[in-house]
Coordinates of C-alpha atoms and ligand atoms in Angstrom, one line a residue:
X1 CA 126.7 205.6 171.2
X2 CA 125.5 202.4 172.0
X3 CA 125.5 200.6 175.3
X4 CA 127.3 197.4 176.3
X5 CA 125.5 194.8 178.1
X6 CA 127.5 191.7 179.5
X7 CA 125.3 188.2 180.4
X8 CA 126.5 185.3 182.0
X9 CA 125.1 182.2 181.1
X10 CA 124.3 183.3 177.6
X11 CA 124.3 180.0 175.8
X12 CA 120.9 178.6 176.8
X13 CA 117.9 179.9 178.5
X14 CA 116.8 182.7 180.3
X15 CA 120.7 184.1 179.7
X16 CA 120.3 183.5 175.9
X17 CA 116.6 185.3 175.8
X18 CA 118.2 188.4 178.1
X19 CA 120.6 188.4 174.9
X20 CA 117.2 188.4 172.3
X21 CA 115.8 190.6 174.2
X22 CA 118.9 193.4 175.2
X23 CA 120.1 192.8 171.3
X24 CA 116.8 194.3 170.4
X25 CA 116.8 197.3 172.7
X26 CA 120.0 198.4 170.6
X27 CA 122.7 197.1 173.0
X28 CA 125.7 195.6 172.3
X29 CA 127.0 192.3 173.7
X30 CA 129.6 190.5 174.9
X31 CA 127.7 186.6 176.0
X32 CA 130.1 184.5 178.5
X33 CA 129.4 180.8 178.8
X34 CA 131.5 177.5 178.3
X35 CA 129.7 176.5 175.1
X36 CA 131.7 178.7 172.6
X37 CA 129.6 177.0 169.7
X38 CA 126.3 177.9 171.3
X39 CA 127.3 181.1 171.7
X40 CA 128.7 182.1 168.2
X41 CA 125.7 180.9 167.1
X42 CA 123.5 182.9 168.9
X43 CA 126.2 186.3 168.3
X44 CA 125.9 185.8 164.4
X45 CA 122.4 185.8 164.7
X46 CA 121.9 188.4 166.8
X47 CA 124.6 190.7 164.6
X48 CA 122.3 189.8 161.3
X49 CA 118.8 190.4 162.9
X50 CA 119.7 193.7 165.0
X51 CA 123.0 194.9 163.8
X52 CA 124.9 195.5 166.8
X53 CA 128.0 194.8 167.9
X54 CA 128.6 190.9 169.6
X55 CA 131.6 189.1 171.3
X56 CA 131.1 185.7 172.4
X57 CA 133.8 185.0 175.3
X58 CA 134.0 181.1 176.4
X59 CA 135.0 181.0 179.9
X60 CA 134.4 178.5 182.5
X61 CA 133.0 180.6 185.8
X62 CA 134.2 177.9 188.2
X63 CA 137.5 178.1 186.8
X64 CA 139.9 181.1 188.5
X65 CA 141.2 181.5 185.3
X66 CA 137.8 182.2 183.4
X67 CA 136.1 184.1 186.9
X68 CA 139.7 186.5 186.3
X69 CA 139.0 186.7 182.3
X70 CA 135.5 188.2 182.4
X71 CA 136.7 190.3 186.1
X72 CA 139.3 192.3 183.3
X73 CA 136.7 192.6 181.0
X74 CA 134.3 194.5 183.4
X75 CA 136.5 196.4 184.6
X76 CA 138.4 197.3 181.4
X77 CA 135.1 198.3 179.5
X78 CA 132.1 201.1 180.0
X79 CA 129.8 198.1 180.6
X80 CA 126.4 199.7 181.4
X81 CA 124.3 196.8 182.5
X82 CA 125.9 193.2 183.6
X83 CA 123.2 190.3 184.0
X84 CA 124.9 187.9 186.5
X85 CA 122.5 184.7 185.0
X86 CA 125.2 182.1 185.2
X87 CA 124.1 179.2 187.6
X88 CA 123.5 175.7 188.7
X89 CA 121.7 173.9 191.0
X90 CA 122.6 169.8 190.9
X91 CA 119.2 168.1 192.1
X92 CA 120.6 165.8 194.8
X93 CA 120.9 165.8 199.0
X94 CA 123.7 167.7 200.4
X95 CA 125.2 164.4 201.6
X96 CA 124.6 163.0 197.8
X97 CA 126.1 165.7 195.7
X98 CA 129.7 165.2 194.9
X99 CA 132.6 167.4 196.2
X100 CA 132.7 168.9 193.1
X101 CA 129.4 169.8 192.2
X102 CA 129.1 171.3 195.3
X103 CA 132.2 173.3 195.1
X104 CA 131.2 174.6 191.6
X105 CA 127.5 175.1 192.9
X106 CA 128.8 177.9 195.7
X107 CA 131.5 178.8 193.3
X108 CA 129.0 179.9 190.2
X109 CA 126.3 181.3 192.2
X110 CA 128.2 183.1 194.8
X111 CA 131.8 183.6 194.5
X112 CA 131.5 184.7 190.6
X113 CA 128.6 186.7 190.7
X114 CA 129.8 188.9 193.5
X115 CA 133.4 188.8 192.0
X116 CA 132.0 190.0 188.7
X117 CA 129.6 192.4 190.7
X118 CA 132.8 194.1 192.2
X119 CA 134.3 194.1 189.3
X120 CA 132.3 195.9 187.5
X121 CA 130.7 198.7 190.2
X122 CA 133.9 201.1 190.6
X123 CA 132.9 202.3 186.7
X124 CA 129.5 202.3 187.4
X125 CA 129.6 204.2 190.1
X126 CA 132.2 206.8 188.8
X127 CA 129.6 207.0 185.5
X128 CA 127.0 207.6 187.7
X129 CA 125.1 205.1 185.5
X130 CA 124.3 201.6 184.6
X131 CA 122.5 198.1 186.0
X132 CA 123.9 195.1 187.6
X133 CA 120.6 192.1 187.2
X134 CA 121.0 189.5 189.0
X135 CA 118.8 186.2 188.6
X136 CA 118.3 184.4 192.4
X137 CA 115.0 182.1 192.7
X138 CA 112.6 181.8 194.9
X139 CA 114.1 178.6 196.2
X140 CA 115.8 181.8 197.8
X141 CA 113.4 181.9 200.7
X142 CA 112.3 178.5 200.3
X143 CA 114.9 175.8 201.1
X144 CA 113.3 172.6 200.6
X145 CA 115.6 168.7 200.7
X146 CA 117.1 168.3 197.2
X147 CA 118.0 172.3 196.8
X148 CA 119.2 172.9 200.4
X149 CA 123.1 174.6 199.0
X150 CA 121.2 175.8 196.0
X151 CA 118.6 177.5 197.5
X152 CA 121.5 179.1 199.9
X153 CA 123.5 180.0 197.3
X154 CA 120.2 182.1 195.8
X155 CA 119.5 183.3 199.7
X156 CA 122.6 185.0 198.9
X157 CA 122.1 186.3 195.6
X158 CA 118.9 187.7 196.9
X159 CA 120.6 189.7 200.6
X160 CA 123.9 190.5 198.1
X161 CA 121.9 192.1 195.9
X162 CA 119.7 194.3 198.3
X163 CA 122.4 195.3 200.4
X164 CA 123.8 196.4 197.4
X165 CA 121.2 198.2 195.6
X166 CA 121.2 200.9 198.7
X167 CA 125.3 201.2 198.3
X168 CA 124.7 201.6 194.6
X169 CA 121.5 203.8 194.6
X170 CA 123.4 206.9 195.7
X171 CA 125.2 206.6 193.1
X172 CA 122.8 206.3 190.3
X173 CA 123.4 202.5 189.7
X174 CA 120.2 200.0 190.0
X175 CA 121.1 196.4 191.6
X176 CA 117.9 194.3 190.4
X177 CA 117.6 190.9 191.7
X178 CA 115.2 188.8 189.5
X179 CA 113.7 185.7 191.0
X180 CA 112.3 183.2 189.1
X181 CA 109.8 180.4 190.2
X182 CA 109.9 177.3 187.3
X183 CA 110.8 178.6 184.0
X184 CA 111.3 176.0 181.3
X185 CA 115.2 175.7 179.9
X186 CA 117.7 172.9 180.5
X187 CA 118.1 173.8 183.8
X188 CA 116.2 170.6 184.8
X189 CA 118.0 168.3 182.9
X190 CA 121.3 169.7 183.9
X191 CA 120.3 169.4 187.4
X192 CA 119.7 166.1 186.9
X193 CA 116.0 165.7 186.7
X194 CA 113.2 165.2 183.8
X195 CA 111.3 168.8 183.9
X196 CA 108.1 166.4 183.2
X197 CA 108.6 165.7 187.3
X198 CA 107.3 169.0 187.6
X199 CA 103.7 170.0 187.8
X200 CA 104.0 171.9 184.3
X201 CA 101.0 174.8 185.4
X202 CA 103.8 176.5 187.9
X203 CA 106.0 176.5 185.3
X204 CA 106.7 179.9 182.6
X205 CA 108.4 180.5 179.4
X206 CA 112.2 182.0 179.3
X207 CA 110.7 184.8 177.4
X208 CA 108.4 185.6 179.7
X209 CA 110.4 185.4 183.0
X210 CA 112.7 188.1 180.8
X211 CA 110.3 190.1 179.4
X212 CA 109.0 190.2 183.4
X213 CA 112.6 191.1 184.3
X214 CA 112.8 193.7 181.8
X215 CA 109.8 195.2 182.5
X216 CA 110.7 195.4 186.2
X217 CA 114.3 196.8 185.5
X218 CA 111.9 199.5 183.8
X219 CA 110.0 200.0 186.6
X220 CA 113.7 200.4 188.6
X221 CA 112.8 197.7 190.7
X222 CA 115.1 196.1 193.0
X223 CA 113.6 193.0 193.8
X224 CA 111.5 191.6 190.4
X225 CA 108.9 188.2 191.2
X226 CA 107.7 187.7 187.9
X227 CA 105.1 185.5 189.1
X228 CA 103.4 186.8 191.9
X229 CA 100.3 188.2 191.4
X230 CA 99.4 189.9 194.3
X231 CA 102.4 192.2 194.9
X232 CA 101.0 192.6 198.4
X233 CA 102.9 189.1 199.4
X234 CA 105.8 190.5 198.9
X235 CA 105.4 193.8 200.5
X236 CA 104.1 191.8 204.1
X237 CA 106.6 189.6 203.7
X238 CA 109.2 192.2 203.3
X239 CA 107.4 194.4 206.0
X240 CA 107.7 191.2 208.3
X241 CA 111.3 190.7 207.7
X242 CA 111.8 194.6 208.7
X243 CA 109.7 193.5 212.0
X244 CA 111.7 190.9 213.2
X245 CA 115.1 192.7 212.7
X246 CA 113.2 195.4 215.0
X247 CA 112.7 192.6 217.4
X248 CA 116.5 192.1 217.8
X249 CA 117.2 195.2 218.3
X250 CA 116.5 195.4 222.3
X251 CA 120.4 193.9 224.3
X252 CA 118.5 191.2 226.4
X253 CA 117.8 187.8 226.0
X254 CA 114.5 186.6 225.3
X255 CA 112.5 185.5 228.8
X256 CA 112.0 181.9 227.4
X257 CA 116.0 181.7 227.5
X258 CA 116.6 183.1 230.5
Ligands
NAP301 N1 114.9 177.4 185.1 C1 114.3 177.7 186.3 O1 113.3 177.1 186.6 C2 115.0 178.7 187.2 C3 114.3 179.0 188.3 C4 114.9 179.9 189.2 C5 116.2 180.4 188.9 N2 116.8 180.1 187.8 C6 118.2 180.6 187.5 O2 118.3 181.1 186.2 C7 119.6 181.2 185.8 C8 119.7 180.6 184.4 O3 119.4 179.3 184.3 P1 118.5 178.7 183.2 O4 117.2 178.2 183.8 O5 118.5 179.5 182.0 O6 119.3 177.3 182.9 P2 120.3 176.8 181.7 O7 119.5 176.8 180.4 O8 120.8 175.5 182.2 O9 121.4 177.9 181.7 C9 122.5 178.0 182.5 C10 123.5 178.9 181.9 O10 124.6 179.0 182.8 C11 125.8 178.6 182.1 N3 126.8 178.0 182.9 C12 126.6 176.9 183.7 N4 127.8 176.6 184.3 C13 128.7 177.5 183.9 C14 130.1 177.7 184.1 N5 130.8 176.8 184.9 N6 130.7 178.7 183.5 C15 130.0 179.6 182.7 N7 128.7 179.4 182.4 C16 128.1 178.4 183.0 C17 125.4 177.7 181.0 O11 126.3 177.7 179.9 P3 127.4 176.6 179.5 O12 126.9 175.3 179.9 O13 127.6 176.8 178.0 O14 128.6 177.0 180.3 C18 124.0 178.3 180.6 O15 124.2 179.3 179.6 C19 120.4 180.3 186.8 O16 121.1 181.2 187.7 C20 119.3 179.6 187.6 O17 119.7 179.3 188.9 C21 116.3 179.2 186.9

């Protein structure tokens, strides 16, 4: 029988290549976005060219009522992987951004993807199977003026999700957070800002941030950078991380405080 695959986000970008890509591995889908247009578009498509399965679900994720919608689904259904892809990131100063584009900022990246996270575990775990992806950034570790709450916001996917992964590995379930440097969709122009202000060298395709994903999920890894090279960055930087927490770990204030 075939699997179920649910993606946020699924009406443009990286969300509506994970859709390509998963509809081509044989899985079925049901795509979430606001855009119900873009996204019967994309589920006829993908019904002709692969013959599985699609249902297109419009829901806004900022909305209680649409976060609910897609929490019953999850829960209702044998979803065996869930991309989490859904986000925003409004290209303005903390101080700037309006009230509600920084509600719906923390809302969409945080609230919703851990909602639909817990939504969708209990089954998971009591199948022993399945894949919650997650897409961060590497703004994640990098906040910079502009992305400050956005780069929090994908802080938090990025500690949510590894965290998670060791709850979930026990019980057969892989929690991959995917972090993408530039990757050319609308997120840009959404945001607020012409792509072409970007040095375009940094930046990849959506199909090739997904087919990196993918290949990572293959690899069952729990943290994916599809563009760093040298893997050793990540493994000192991760290595350094586990060094400081040792650091804290001693009941005494530092001499330089004292
Ligand atoms: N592009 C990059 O350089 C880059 C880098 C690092 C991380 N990322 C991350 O990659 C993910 C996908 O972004 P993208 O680059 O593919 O940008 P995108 O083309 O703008 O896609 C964003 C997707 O999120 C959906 N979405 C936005 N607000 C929503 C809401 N309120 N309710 C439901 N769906 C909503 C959009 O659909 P509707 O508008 O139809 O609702 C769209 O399908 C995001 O989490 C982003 O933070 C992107």
């Amino acid at each position: 029988m075939s699997k179920t695959a649910l993606i946020t986000g699924a009406s443009s970008g990286i969300g509506a290549v994970y859709a390509r890509r998963l509809a081509a591995r044989g899985y079925n889908l049901i795509l979430v976005a606001r855009r119900a247009e873009k996204l019967s578009a994309l589920a006829a498509e993908l019904e002709q060219s692969d013959g599985i399965a699609v249902r297109s679900l419009a829901a806004d994720l900022t909305a209680e009522a649409g976060i609910a919608s897609i929490e019953q689904v999850l829960r209702d259904e044998a979803i065996a992987l869930l991309v989490n892809n859904a986000g925003m990131g409004p290209f303005a100063t903390t101080a700037n951004m309006s009230d509600a584009d920084a509600a719906a900022t923390l809302t969409l990246n945080v609230t919703t993807l851990m909602r639909l996270t817990r939504a969708v575990l209990p089954g998971m775990r009591a199948r022993k199977s399945g894949t919650v992806v997650n897409i961060g950034s590497v703004m994640g570790f990098f906040p910079s003026p502009m992305s400050a709450l956005y780069s929090a916001t994908k802080a938090f996917v990025l500690t949510f999700s590894r965290g998670l992964a060791e709850e979930a590995a026990e019980n057969g379930v892989l929690v991959q957070a995917v972090l993408p440097a530039g990757t050319v969709t609308d997120f840009y122009e959404t945001a607020g800002i012409s792509i072409d202000n970007f040095d375009a060298s940094v930046f990849m395709t959506a199909e090739q941030l997904v087919d990196a994903g993918l290949a990572g999920m293959d690899r069952g890894e729990q943290v994916t950078l599809p563009s760093v090279h040298d893997e050793d960055l990540w493994a000192s930087y991760d290595a350094a991380r586990a060094k400081l927490f040792a650091g804290t770990q001693n009941g005494q204030p530092a001499p330089r405080y004292v």
